Amino acid sequence: MGVIMMAVVVGQDKMTLNRVHAGSSVKVEYLETSPLKERLMSMGLVPGTIIKVLRSAPLGDPMAISVRSYNLALRLNDAEKIVVSPTA
């Protein structure tokens, strides 16, 4: 009998919008479950959307982003629920 080996990936970090620096563009992968999920999706934050991080407030919260054709301010707590990936 052969032995089957399985690799387990542990601690794979996901990149969330609250970690993205000003001036960077990212693509939305998915939104985690939260009370604002449907509202954020209705504002255009759906998988595949490109977001540009514009700036953060002087104390860091909230952050300003550009989504489609408008700018949006998000609390860092809410931005933490948006999983993103770098754009090419």
Coordinates of N, CA, C and O in Angstrom, one line a residue:
M1 N 0.8 -1.2 0.0 CA 0.0 0.0 0.0 C 0.9 1.2 0.0 O 1.9 1.3 0.7
G2 N 0.4 2.2 -0.7 CA 1.1 3.5 -0.8 C 0.6 4.4 0.3 O -0.4 4.3 0.9
V3 N 1.5 5.4 0.7 CA 1.1 6.4 1.7 C 0.7 7.7 0.9 O 1.5 8.1 0.1
I4 N -0.4 8.2 1.3 CA -0.8 9.5 0.7 C -0.5 10.6 1.7 O -0.8 10.6 2.8
M5 N 0.3 11.6 1.1 CA 0.7 12.7 1.9 C -0.2 13.9 1.6 O -0.5 14.1 0.4
M6 N -0.6 14.7 2.6 CA -1.4 15.8 2.3 C -0.7 17.0 3.0 O -0.2 17.0 4.1
A7 N -0.7 18.1 2.2 CA -0.1 19.3 2.7 C -1.2 20.2 3.2 O -2.2 20.4 2.6
V8 N -1.0 20.8 4.4 CA -2.0 21.7 5.0 C -1.4 23.1 5.0 O -0.3 23.3 5.5
V9 N -2.1 24.0 4.4 CA -1.6 25.4 4.5 C -2.2 26.1 5.7 O -3.5 26.1 5.9
V10 N -1.4 26.5 6.6 CA -1.8 27.1 7.8 C -1.4 28.6 7.9 O -0.3 28.9 7.5
G11 N -2.2 29.5 8.3 CA -1.9 30.8 8.5 C -1.7 31.7 7.3 O -1.0 32.6 7.2
Q12 N -2.4 31.2 6.2 CA -2.4 32.0 5.0 C -3.1 33.3 5.2 O -4.3 33.3 5.4
D13 N -2.4 34.4 5.2 CA -3.0 35.7 5.4 C -3.7 36.2 4.2 O -3.3 36.0 3.1
K14 N -4.9 36.8 4.4 CA -5.6 37.5 3.4 C -5.4 39.0 3.4 O -5.2 39.5 4.5
M15 N -5.4 39.6 2.3 CA -5.1 41.0 2.3 C -6.5 41.7 2.3 O -7.4 41.5 1.5
T16 N -6.7 42.6 3.3 CA -7.9 43.4 3.4 C -7.7 44.8 3.1 O -6.6 45.3 3.1
L17 N -8.8 45.5 2.7 CA -8.7 46.9 2.2 C -8.1 47.8 3.3 O -7.4 48.8 2.9
N18 N -8.3 47.6 4.6 CA -7.7 48.5 5.6 C -6.2 48.5 5.6 O -5.6 49.4 6.2
R19 N -5.5 47.5 5.0 CA -4.1 47.4 5.0 C -3.4 48.0 3.8 O -2.2 48.1 3.7
V20 N -4.2 48.5 2.8 CA -3.7 49.0 1.6 C -3.3 50.5 1.8 O -4.0 51.3 2.4
H21 N -2.1 50.9 1.3 CA -1.6 52.2 1.4 C -2.2 53.2 0.4 O -2.6 52.7 -0.7
A22 N -2.2 54.4 0.7 CA -2.7 55.5 -0.2 C -2.0 55.4 -1.5 O -0.7 55.2 -1.6
G23 N -2.7 55.6 -2.6 CA -2.1 55.6 -4.0 C -2.1 54.2 -4.6 O -1.8 54.1 -5.8
S24 N -2.4 53.2 -3.9 CA -2.4 51.8 -4.4 C -3.8 51.5 -5.0 O -4.8 51.9 -4.5
S25 N -3.8 50.6 -6.0 CA -5.0 50.1 -6.6 C -5.1 48.6 -6.3 O -4.1 47.9 -6.4
V26 N -6.3 48.1 -6.0 CA -6.5 46.7 -5.7 C -7.8 46.3 -6.3 O -8.7 47.1 -6.7
K27 N -8.0 44.9 -6.4 CA -9.2 44.4 -6.9 C -10.0 43.6 -5.8 O -9.4 42.9 -5.0
V28 N -11.3 43.8 -5.7 CA -12.1 43.2 -4.7 C -12.2 41.7 -5.0 O -12.6 41.3 -6.1
E29 N -11.9 40.8 -4.1 CA -12.0 39.4 -4.2 C -13.4 39.0 -3.7 O -14.1 38.3 -4.3
Y30 N -13.7 39.3 -2.4 CA -15.0 39.0 -1.8 C -15.2 39.9 -0.6 O -14.2 40.5 -0.1
L31 N -16.4 39.9 -0.1 CA -16.7 40.7 1.1 C -17.1 39.6 2.2 O -17.9 38.7 1.9
E32 N -16.5 39.8 3.4 CA -16.9 38.9 4.5 C -18.3 39.3 5.0 O -18.7 40.4 4.8
T33 N -18.9 38.4 5.7 CA -20.2 38.7 6.2 C -20.1 39.8 7.3 O -19.3 39.7 8.2
S34 N -21.0 40.8 7.1 CA -21.1 41.9 8.0 C -22.4 42.5 7.8 O -23.1 42.3 6.8
P35 N -22.8 43.4 8.8 CA -24.1 44.1 8.6 C -24.2 45.0 7.4 O -25.2 45.3 6.9
L36 N -23.0 45.4 6.9 CA -22.9 46.4 5.8 C -22.7 45.7 4.5 O -22.6 46.4 3.4
K37 N -22.6 44.4 4.4 CA -22.2 43.7 3.2 C -23.1 44.0 2.0 O -22.6 44.4 1.0
E38 N -24.4 43.9 2.2 CA -25.3 44.2 1.1 C -25.3 45.6 0.6 O -25.3 46.0 -0.5
R39 N -25.1 46.5 1.6 CA -25.1 48.0 1.3 C -23.8 48.3 0.5 O -23.8 49.0 -0.5
L40 N -22.7 47.7 0.9 CA -21.4 47.9 0.2 C -21.5 47.4 -1.2 O -21.0 48.0 -2.2
M41 N -22.1 46.2 -1.3 CA -22.2 45.6 -2.7 C -23.1 46.5 -3.6 O -22.9 46.6 -4.8
S42 N -24.2 47.0 -3.0 CA -25.1 47.9 -3.8 C -24.4 49.2 -4.2 O -24.8 49.8 -5.2
M43 N -23.3 49.6 -3.5 CA -22.6 50.8 -3.9 C -21.4 50.4 -4.9 O -20.6 51.3 -5.2
G44 N -21.4 49.2 -5.3 CA -20.4 48.8 -6.4 C -19.2 48.0 -5.9 O -18.3 47.7 -6.7
L45 N -19.1 47.7 -4.6 CA -18.0 46.9 -4.1 C -18.3 45.5 -4.3 O -18.6 44.8 -3.3
V46 N -18.2 45.0 -5.5 CA -18.5 43.6 -5.8 C -17.2 42.9 -6.3 O -16.3 43.6 -6.7
P47 N -17.1 41.6 -6.2 CA -15.9 41.0 -6.7 C -15.6 41.4 -8.1 O -16.4 41.5 -9.0
G48 N -14.3 41.7 -8.3 CA -13.7 42.1 -9.6 C -13.6 43.6 -9.8 O -13.0 44.0 -10.7
T49 N -14.2 44.4 -8.9 CA -14.1 45.8 -9.0 C -12.8 46.3 -8.6 O -12.2 45.9 -7.6
I50 N -12.2 47.3 -9.4 CA -11.0 47.9 -9.0 C -11.2 49.1 -8.1 O -12.1 49.9 -8.4
I51 N -10.5 49.2 -7.0 CA -10.6 50.2 -6.0 C -9.2 50.9 -6.0 O -8.2 50.3 -5.9
K52 N -9.2 52.3 -5.9 CA -8.0 53.0 -5.7 C -8.1 53.7 -4.3 O -9.1 54.3 -4.0
V53 N -7.1 53.5 -3.5 CA -7.1 54.1 -2.2 C -6.6 55.5 -2.3 O -5.4 55.7 -2.8
L54 N -7.3 56.5 -2.0 CA -7.0 57.9 -2.2 C -6.1 58.4 -1.0 O -5.1 59.0 -1.2
R55 N -6.7 58.3 0.2 CA -6.0 58.8 1.4 C -6.7 58.4 2.7 O -7.7 57.8 2.6
S56 N -6.0 58.6 3.8 CA -6.6 58.4 5.1 C -6.7 59.7 5.9 O -5.9 60.6 5.6
A57 N -7.6 59.7 6.8 CA -7.7 60.9 7.7 C -6.4 61.0 8.5 O -5.7 60.1 8.6
P58 N -6.2 62.2 9.1 CA -5.0 62.4 9.8 C -4.7 61.4 10.9 O -3.6 61.0 11.2
L59 N -5.7 60.9 11.6 CA -5.6 59.9 12.6 C -5.8 58.5 12.0 O -5.8 57.5 12.8
G60 N -5.9 58.4 10.7 CA -6.0 57.0 10.1 C -7.4 56.6 9.8 O -7.6 55.7 9.0
D61 N -8.4 57.1 10.4 CA -9.8 56.6 10.3 C -10.7 57.7 10.0 O -10.7 58.6 10.8
P62 N -11.5 57.8 9.0 CA -11.7 56.8 7.9 C -10.7 56.9 6.8 O -9.8 57.8 6.8
M63 N -10.9 56.1 5.8 CA -10.0 56.1 4.6 C -10.9 56.5 3.4 O -12.1 56.2 3.4
A64 N -10.4 57.2 2.4 CA -11.1 57.6 1.2 C -10.7 56.7 0.1 O -9.5 56.4 -0.1
I65 N -11.6 56.1 -0.7 CA -11.4 55.3 -1.8 C -12.1 55.7 -3.0 O -13.1 56.4 -2.9
S66 N -11.6 55.4 -4.2 CA -12.3 55.7 -5.4 C -12.9 54.4 -6.0 O -12.1 53.4 -6.2
V67 N -14.2 54.3 -6.2 CA -14.9 53.1 -6.7 C -15.7 53.5 -7.9 O -16.5 54.4 -7.8
R68 N -15.4 52.9 -9.0 CA -16.1 53.2 -10.3 C -16.0 54.7 -10.6 O -15.0 55.2 -10.9
S69 N -17.1 55.4 -10.4 CA -17.0 56.9 -10.8 C -17.3 57.8 -9.6 O -17.6 58.9 -9.8
Y70 N -17.0 57.3 -8.4 CA -17.3 58.2 -7.2 C -16.3 57.9 -6.1 O -15.6 56.8 -6.2
N71 N -16.2 58.8 -5.2 CA -15.3 58.6 -4.0 C -16.2 58.2 -2.8 O -17.3 58.7 -2.7
L72 N -15.6 57.4 -1.9 CA -16.3 56.9 -0.8 C -15.4 56.9 0.4 O -14.2 56.5 0.3
A73 N -15.9 57.3 1.6 CA -15.2 57.2 2.8 C -15.6 55.9 3.6 O -16.8 55.7 3.7
L74 N -14.7 55.2 4.1 CA -15.0 53.9 4.8 C -14.2 53.9 6.1 O -13.1 54.3 6.2
R75 N -14.9 53.5 7.2 CA -14.2 53.3 8.4 C -13.3 52.1 8.3 O -13.6 51.1 7.5
L76 N -12.2 52.1 9.0 CA -11.2 51.0 8.9 C -11.8 49.7 9.3 O -11.5 48.6 8.8
N77 N -12.7 49.7 10.3 CA -13.4 48.5 10.8 C -14.2 47.9 9.6 O -14.3 46.7 9.5
D78 N -14.9 48.7 8.8 CA -15.6 48.2 7.7 C -14.7 47.7 6.5 O -15.0 46.8 5.9
A79 N -13.7 48.5 6.3 CA -12.7 48.1 5.2 C -12.0 46.8 5.5 O -11.6 46.1 4.6
E80 N -12.0 46.4 6.8 CA -11.3 45.1 7.2 C -12.2 43.9 6.7 O -11.6 42.8 6.6
K81 N -13.4 44.1 6.3 CA -14.3 43.1 5.9 C -14.2 42.9 4.3 O -14.9 42.0 3.8
I82 N -13.4 43.7 3.7 CA -13.3 43.6 2.2 C -11.9 43.0 1.9 O -10.9 43.6 2.1
V83 N -12.0 41.8 1.3 CA -10.7 41.1 0.9 C -10.4 41.4 -0.5 O -11.2 41.4 -1.4
V84 N -9.1 41.9 -0.7 CA -8.7 42.4 -2.0 C -7.4 41.7 -2.4 O -6.7 41.0 -1.6
S85 N -7.0 41.9 -3.7 CA -5.8 41.4 -4.2 C -5.1 42.5 -5.0 O -5.8 43.4 -5.5
P86 N -3.8 42.5 -5.1 CA -3.1 43.5 -5.9 C -3.5 43.5 -7.4 O -3.8 42.4 -7.9
T87 N -3.5 44.6 -8.0 CA -3.8 44.6 -9.5 C -2.4 44.5 -10.2 O -1.4 44.8 -9.6
A88 N -2.5 44.0 -11.4 CA -1.2 43.8 -12.1 C -0.7 45.0 -12.7 O -1.2 46.0 -12.8

